[in-house]
Short mmCIF file of C-alpha atoms in Angstrom, two decimals:
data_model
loop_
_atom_site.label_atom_id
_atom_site.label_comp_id
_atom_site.label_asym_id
_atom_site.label_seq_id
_atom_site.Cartn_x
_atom_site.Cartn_y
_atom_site.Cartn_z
CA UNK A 1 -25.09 2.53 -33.02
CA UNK A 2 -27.58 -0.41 -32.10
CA UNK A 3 -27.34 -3.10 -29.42
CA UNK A 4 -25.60 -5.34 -32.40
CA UNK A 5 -23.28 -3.27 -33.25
CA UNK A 6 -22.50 -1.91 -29.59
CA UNK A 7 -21.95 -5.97 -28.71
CA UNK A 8 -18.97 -6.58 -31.87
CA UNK A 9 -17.40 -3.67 -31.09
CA UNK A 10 -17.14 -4.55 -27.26
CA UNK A 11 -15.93 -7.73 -28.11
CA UNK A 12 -13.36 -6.70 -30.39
CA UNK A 13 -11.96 -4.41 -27.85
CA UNK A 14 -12.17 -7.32 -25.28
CA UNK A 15 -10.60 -9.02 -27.78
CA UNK A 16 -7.88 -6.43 -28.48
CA UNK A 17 -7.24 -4.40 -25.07
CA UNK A 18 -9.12 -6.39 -22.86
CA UNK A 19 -8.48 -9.55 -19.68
CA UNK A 20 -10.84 -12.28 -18.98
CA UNK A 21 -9.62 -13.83 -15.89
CA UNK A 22 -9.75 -14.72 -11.83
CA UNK A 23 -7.86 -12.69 -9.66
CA UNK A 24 -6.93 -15.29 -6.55
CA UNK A 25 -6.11 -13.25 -2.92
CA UNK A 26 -5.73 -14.77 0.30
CA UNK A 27 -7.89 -14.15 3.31
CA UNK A 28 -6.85 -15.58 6.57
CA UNK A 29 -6.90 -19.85 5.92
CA UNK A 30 -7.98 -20.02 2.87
CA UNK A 31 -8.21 -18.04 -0.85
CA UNK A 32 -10.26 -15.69 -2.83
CA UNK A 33 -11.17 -15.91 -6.25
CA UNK A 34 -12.86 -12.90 -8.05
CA UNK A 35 -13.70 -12.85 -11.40
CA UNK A 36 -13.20 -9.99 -13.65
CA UNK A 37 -13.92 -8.29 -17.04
CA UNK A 38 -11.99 -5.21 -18.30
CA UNK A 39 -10.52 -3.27 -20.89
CA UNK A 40 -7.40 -0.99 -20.15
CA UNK A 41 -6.14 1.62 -23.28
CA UNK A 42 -4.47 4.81 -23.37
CA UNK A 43 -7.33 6.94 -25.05
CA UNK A 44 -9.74 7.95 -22.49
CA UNK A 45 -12.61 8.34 -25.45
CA UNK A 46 -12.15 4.10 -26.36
CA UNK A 47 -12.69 3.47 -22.50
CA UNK A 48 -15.52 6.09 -22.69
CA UNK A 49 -17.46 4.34 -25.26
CA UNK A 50 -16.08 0.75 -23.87
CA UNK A 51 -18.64 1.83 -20.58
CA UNK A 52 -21.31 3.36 -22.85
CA UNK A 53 -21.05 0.28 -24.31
CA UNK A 54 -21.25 -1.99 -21.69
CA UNK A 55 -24.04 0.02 -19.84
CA UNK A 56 -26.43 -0.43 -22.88
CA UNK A 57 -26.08 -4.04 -22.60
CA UNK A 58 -27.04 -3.65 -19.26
CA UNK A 59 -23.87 -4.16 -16.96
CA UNK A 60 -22.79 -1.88 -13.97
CA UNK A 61 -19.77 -1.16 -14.90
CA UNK A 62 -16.92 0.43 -12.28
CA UNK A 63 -16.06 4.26 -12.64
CA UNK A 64 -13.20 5.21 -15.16
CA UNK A 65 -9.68 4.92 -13.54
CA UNK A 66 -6.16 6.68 -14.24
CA UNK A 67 -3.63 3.88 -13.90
CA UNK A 68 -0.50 5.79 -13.04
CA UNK A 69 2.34 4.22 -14.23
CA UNK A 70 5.46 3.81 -12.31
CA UNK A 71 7.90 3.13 -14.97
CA UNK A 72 8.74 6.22 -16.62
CA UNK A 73 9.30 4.37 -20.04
CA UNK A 74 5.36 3.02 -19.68
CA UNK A 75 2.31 5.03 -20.60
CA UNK A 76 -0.75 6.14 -18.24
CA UNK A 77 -3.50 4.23 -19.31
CA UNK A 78 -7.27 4.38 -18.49
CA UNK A 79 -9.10 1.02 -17.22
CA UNK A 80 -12.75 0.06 -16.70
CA UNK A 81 -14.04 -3.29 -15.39
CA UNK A 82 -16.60 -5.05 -14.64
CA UNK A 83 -16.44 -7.36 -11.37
CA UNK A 84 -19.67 -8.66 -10.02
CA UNK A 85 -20.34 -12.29 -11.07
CA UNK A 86 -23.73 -11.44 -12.23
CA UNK A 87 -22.81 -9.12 -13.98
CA UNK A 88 -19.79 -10.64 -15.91
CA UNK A 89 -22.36 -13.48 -16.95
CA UNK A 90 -24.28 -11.68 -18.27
CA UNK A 91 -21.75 -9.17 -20.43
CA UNK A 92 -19.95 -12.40 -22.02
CA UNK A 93 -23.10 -14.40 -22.11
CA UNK A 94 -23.59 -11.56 -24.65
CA UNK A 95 -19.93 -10.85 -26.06
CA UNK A 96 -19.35 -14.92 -26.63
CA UNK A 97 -20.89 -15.43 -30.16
CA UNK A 98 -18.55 -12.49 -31.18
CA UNK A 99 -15.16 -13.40 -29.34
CA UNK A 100 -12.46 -14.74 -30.98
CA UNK A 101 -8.96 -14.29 -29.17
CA UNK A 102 -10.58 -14.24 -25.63
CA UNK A 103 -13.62 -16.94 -26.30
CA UNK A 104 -11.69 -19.65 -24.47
CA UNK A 105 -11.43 -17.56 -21.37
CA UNK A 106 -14.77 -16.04 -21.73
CA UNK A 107 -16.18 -19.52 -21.65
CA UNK A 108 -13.98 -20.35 -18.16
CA UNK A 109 -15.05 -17.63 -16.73
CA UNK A 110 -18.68 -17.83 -17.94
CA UNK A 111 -19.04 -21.44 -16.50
CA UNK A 112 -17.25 -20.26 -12.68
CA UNK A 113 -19.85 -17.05 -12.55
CA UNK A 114 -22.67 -19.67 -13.57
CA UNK A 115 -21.10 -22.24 -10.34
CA UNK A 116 -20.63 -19.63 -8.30
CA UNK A 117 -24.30 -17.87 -8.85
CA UNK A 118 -25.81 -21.11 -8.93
CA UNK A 119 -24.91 -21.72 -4.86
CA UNK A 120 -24.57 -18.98 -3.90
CA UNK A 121 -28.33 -18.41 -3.56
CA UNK A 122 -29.23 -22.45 -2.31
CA UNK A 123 -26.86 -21.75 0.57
CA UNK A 124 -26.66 -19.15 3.15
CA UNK A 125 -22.96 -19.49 3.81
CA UNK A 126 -21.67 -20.97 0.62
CA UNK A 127 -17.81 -21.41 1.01
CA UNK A 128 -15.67 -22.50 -2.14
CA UNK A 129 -15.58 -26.07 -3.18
CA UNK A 130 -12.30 -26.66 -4.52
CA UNK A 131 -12.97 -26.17 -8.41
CA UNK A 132 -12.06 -22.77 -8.13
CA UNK A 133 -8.37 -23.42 -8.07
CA UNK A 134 -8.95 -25.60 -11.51
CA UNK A 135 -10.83 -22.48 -13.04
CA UNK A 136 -8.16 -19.86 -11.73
CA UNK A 137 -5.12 -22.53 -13.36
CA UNK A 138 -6.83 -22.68 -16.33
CA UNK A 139 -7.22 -19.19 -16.87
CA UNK A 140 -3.50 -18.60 -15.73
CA UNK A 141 -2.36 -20.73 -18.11
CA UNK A 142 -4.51 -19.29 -21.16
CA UNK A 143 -3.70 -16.01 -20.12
CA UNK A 144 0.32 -16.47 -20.03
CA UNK A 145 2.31 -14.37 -22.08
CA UNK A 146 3.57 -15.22 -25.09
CA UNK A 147 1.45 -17.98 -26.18
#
């Protein structure tokens, strides 16, 4: 499979058994936004090739998990993500053109990695600037249920 091929089938399973989103924590005074890629499935050969995948498009991706589930009427699934901001640019920088259920988000979260990376490195101690809330709401809401 070449690079072209490896890119449409990552971003139909993006599209299909993957999240685009922000996770938000709180630390002490203020919150924490993270950004995240990932694709969760039951078969642990689709997350397999999901990694393969992302790896030959040049992304670190994080080591294969077992989610255990506690609901005994849910399945086990398998989960890989990606979570550095650098990184997640440039996987959907890449998966974009391709996306179709998830290109709304993608673009969200494309455009926070981009504000993020783009202080981080003028500013020794960069803290957040506010917009980060408006990013994390928008992604909430796009990523509701149900809609």
């Amino acid at each position: 499979m070449d690079k072209q091929q490896m890119t449409i089938w990552l971003a139909c399973a993006v599209d299909s058994e993957g999240t685009i989103g922000l996770a938000k924590s709180k630390r002490k005074e203020h919150s924490v936004y993270a950004p995240r890629v990932q694709i969760t499935n039951k078969n642990k050969d689709y997350i397999d090739f999901a990694k393969h995948c992302m790896e030959q498009l040049g992304c670190k991706v994080n080591e294969v998990k077992l989610k255990i589930e506690k609901n005994d009427n849910w399945s086990n699934v398998w989960n890989i993500s990606v979570n550095r901001q650098s990184e997640i640019y440039l996987l959907l920088d890449q998966l974009y053109p391709q996306l179709i259920i998830k290109r709304k988000q993608a673009k969200v979260v494309s455009e926070y990695c981009q504000m993020r990376l783009k202080y981080q490195f003028k500013r020794k101690n960069y803290t957040y600037s506010g917009n980060e809330e408006q990013y994390y709401l928008e992604l909430k809401a796009l990523n509701m249920r149900g809609l």
